[in-house]
Amino acid sequence: MTNWNAEAAQKIVQGKANLPGALLPVLHALQAEFGYINPDFVPEIAKALNLSRADVHGVLSFYHDFRDKPPSERVIKICRAEACQAMGASKLEDHIKRSDVTLEPVYCLGNCACGPAVMIDDKTYGRVTPEKLEELLS
Ligand code: FES
């Protein structure tokens, strides 16, 4: 991942602008390169793809995977699939939103019998309570 650079971002956009349905490939490529999509760059994306800014904003806010700021060092994924939701995963989400971490949604971590399941920096944990989550993060 590299720091945001408007010139490099422009090159990425130009490289994919002619693909059919170019917006998603462009956004994915920008995030893969920089870790996020700089909101200041939305007008450039819209212009290059002949879309309105609202179109680009709409897609960015619809897909939770797209970030509008660089990810913090800790990435936490809380399972949003049914088995984990039934065991209180949303409580964990509300809890963690208050901390300085990058929270990413995920749909099943393959740990359904031990919900709610959480992945912290690529390691999976089960039966996570808000207290346990604090412990794991400290
Ligand atoms: S439903 Fe959460 S790990 Fe499978």
mmCIF file of C-alpha atoms in Angstrom, residues 7-135:
data_model
loop_
_atom_site.group_PDB
_atom_site.id
_atom_site.type_symbol
_atom_site.label_atom_id
_atom_site.label_comp_id
_atom_site.label_asym_id
_atom_site.label_seq_id
_atom_site.Cartn_x
_atom_site.Cartn_y
_atom_site.Cartn_z
ATOM 1 C CA GLU A 7 -1.187 11.611 -10.060
ATOM 2 C CA ALA A 8 -0.914 7.871 -9.487
ATOM 3 C CA ALA A 9 -4.635 7.727 -8.729
ATOM 4 C CA GLN A 10 -5.364 9.491 -12.003
ATOM 5 C CA LYS A 11 -3.289 6.902 -13.866
ATOM 6 C CA ILE A 12 -5.235 4.075 -12.262
ATOM 7 C CA VAL A 13 -8.528 5.711 -13.251
ATOM 8 C CA GLN A 14 -7.375 6.296 -16.830
ATOM 9 C CA GLY A 15 -6.149 2.730 -17.107
ATOM 10 C CA LYS A 16 -9.595 1.347 -16.353
ATOM 11 C CA ALA A 17 -11.899 4.098 -17.612
ATOM 12 C CA ASN A 18 -12.751 2.231 -20.803
ATOM 13 C CA LEU A 19 -13.855 -0.974 -19.117
ATOM 14 C CA PRO A 20 -17.592 -1.617 -19.187
ATOM 15 C CA GLY A 21 -18.959 -0.699 -15.748
ATOM 16 C CA ALA A 22 -15.589 0.834 -14.903
ATOM 17 C CA LEU A 23 -16.577 2.404 -11.585
ATOM 18 C CA LEU A 24 -16.239 -0.672 -9.378
ATOM 19 C CA PRO A 25 -12.939 -1.847 -10.916
ATOM 20 C CA VAL A 26 -11.595 1.705 -10.552
ATOM 21 C CA LEU A 27 -12.635 1.946 -6.897
ATOM 22 C CA HIS A 28 -11.228 -1.491 -6.088
ATOM 23 C CA ALA A 29 -7.944 -0.654 -7.804
ATOM 24 C CA LEU A 30 -7.636 2.645 -5.930
ATOM 25 C CA GLN A 31 -8.297 0.999 -2.606
ATOM 26 C CA ALA A 32 -5.880 -1.835 -3.379
ATOM 27 C CA GLU A 33 -3.180 0.721 -4.137
ATOM 28 C CA PHE A 34 -3.771 3.276 -1.377
ATOM 29 C CA GLY A 35 -5.843 1.417 1.219
ATOM 30 C CA TYR A 36 -8.711 3.886 0.808
ATOM 31 C CA ILE A 37 -10.371 6.252 -1.619
ATOM 32 C CA ASN A 38 -9.716 9.895 -0.925
ATOM 33 C CA PRO A 39 -13.117 11.673 -0.892
ATOM 34 C CA ASP A 40 -11.480 14.752 -2.469
ATOM 35 C CA PHE A 41 -10.805 12.645 -5.543
ATOM 36 C CA VAL A 42 -14.458 11.773 -6.196
ATOM 37 C CA PRO A 43 -14.947 14.640 -8.713
ATOM 38 C CA GLU A 44 -11.971 13.359 -10.733
ATOM 39 C CA ILE A 45 -13.379 9.854 -10.807
ATOM 40 C CA ALA A 46 -16.799 11.136 -11.832
ATOM 41 C CA LYS A 47 -15.333 13.268 -14.599
ATOM 42 C CA ALA A 48 -13.131 10.515 -16.006
ATOM 43 C CA LEU A 49 -15.981 8.016 -16.078
ATOM 44 C CA ASN A 50 -18.591 10.487 -17.265
ATOM 45 C CA LEU A 51 -20.696 10.011 -14.146
ATOM 46 C CA SER A 52 -22.132 12.446 -11.619
ATOM 47 C CA ARG A 53 -20.447 12.908 -8.252
ATOM 48 C CA ALA A 54 -23.651 11.584 -6.700
ATOM 49 C CA ASP A 55 -23.261 8.353 -8.709
ATOM 50 C CA VAL A 56 -19.773 7.831 -7.331
ATOM 51 C CA HIS A 57 -20.783 8.775 -3.780
ATOM 52 C CA GLY A 58 -23.747 6.421 -4.013
ATOM 53 C CA VAL A 59 -21.557 3.454 -4.884
ATOM 54 C CA LEU A 60 -18.956 4.373 -2.266
ATOM 55 C CA SER A 61 -21.510 4.532 0.499
ATOM 56 C CA PHE A 62 -23.402 1.432 -0.673
ATOM 57 C CA TYR A 63 -20.383 -0.869 -0.472
ATOM 58 C CA HIS A 64 -19.094 -0.975 3.083
ATOM 59 C CA ASP A 65 -15.769 -2.358 1.918
ATOM 60 C CA PHE A 66 -14.655 1.009 0.572
ATOM 61 C CA ARG A 67 -12.837 3.206 3.054
ATOM 62 C CA ASP A 68 -12.685 6.999 2.928
ATOM 63 C CA LYS A 69 -9.612 7.247 5.108
ATOM 64 C CA PRO A 70 -6.442 5.217 5.485
ATOM 65 C CA PRO A 71 -6.936 2.058 7.533
ATOM 66 C CA SER A 72 -5.536 2.139 11.039
ATOM 67 C CA GLU A 73 -3.012 -0.520 11.906
ATOM 68 C CA ARG A 74 -5.493 -2.857 13.554
ATOM 69 C CA VAL A 75 -8.116 -4.398 11.320
ATOM 70 C CA ILE A 76 -11.039 -6.029 13.061
ATOM 71 C CA LYS A 77 -13.628 -8.056 11.223
ATOM 72 C CA ILE A 78 -16.827 -8.872 13.028
ATOM 73 C CA CYS A 79 -18.997 -11.555 11.484
ATOM 74 C CA ARG A 80 -22.317 -10.214 10.242
ATOM 75 C CA ALA A 81 -23.810 -13.537 9.206
ATOM 76 C CA GLU A 82 -26.899 -14.863 10.931
ATOM 77 C CA ALA A 83 -25.395 -17.336 13.406
ATOM 78 C CA CYS A 84 -23.068 -14.707 14.838
ATOM 79 C CA GLN A 85 -25.683 -11.969 14.787
ATOM 80 C CA ALA A 86 -27.937 -14.242 16.851
ATOM 81 C CA MET A 87 -25.136 -14.520 19.409
ATOM 82 C CA GLY A 88 -24.676 -10.770 19.810
ATOM 83 C CA ALA A 89 -22.205 -9.716 17.119
ATOM 84 C CA SER A 90 -23.947 -6.372 16.644
ATOM 85 C CA LYS A 91 -23.303 -5.552 20.298
ATOM 86 C CA LEU A 92 -19.589 -5.990 19.560
ATOM 87 C CA GLU A 93 -19.863 -3.689 16.565
ATOM 88 C CA ASP A 94 -21.489 -0.945 18.632
ATOM 89 C CA HIS A 95 -18.802 -1.403 21.243
ATOM 90 C CA ILE A 96 -15.855 -1.276 18.862
ATOM 91 C CA LYS A 97 -17.099 1.730 16.909
ATOM 92 C CA ARG A 98 -15.900 3.788 19.828
ATOM 93 C CA SER A 99 -12.290 2.633 19.512
ATOM 94 C CA ASP A 100 -9.599 3.692 17.074
ATOM 95 C CA VAL A 101 -9.537 0.653 14.818
ATOM 96 C CA THR A 102 -10.560 -0.188 11.285
ATOM 97 C CA LEU A 103 -13.759 -2.170 11.442
ATOM 98 C CA GLU A 104 -14.622 -4.309 8.445
ATOM 99 C CA PRO A 105 -17.778 -6.332 7.944
ATOM 100 C CA VAL A 106 -17.406 -9.976 7.013
ATOM 101 C CA TYR A 107 -20.018 -12.617 6.249
ATOM 102 C CA CYS A 108 -18.978 -15.823 8.016
ATOM 103 C CA LEU A 109 -15.517 -16.574 9.276
ATOM 104 C CA GLY A 110 -16.151 -20.330 9.275
ATOM 105 C CA ASN A 111 -16.431 -20.281 13.058
ATOM 106 C CA CYS A 112 -20.225 -20.348 13.286
ATOM 107 C CA ALA A 113 -20.470 -22.780 16.223
ATOM 108 C CA CYS A 114 -18.484 -20.352 18.372
ATOM 109 C CA GLY A 115 -20.277 -17.106 17.610
ATOM 110 C CA PRO A 116 -19.934 -14.267 17.786
ATOM 111 C CA ALA A 117 -16.764 -14.642 15.748
ATOM 112 C CA VAL A 118 -14.190 -11.906 15.276
ATOM 113 C CA MET A 119 -10.983 -11.700 13.277
ATOM 114 C CA ILE A 120 -8.244 -9.428 14.556
ATOM 115 C CA ASP A 121 -5.235 -8.965 12.310
ATOM 116 C CA ASP A 122 -5.994 -12.260 10.482
ATOM 117 C CA LYS A 123 -6.511 -14.371 13.605
ATOM 118 C CA THR A 124 -10.008 -15.704 14.396
ATOM 119 C CA TYR A 125 -11.570 -15.707 17.872
ATOM 120 C CA GLY A 126 -14.879 -17.186 19.020
ATOM 121 C CA ARG A 127 -17.486 -16.431 21.705
ATOM 122 C CA VAL A 128 -16.222 -12.878 21.891
ATOM 123 C CA THR A 129 -17.841 -10.585 24.442
ATOM 124 C CA PRO A 130 -17.213 -6.824 24.596
ATOM 125 C CA GLU A 131 -14.927 -7.484 27.594
ATOM 126 C CA LYS A 132 -12.997 -10.185 25.753
ATOM 127 C CA LEU A 133 -12.659 -7.896 22.748
ATOM 128 C CA GLU A 134 -11.106 -5.195 24.928
ATOM 129 C CA GLU A 135 -8.711 -7.774 26.312
#
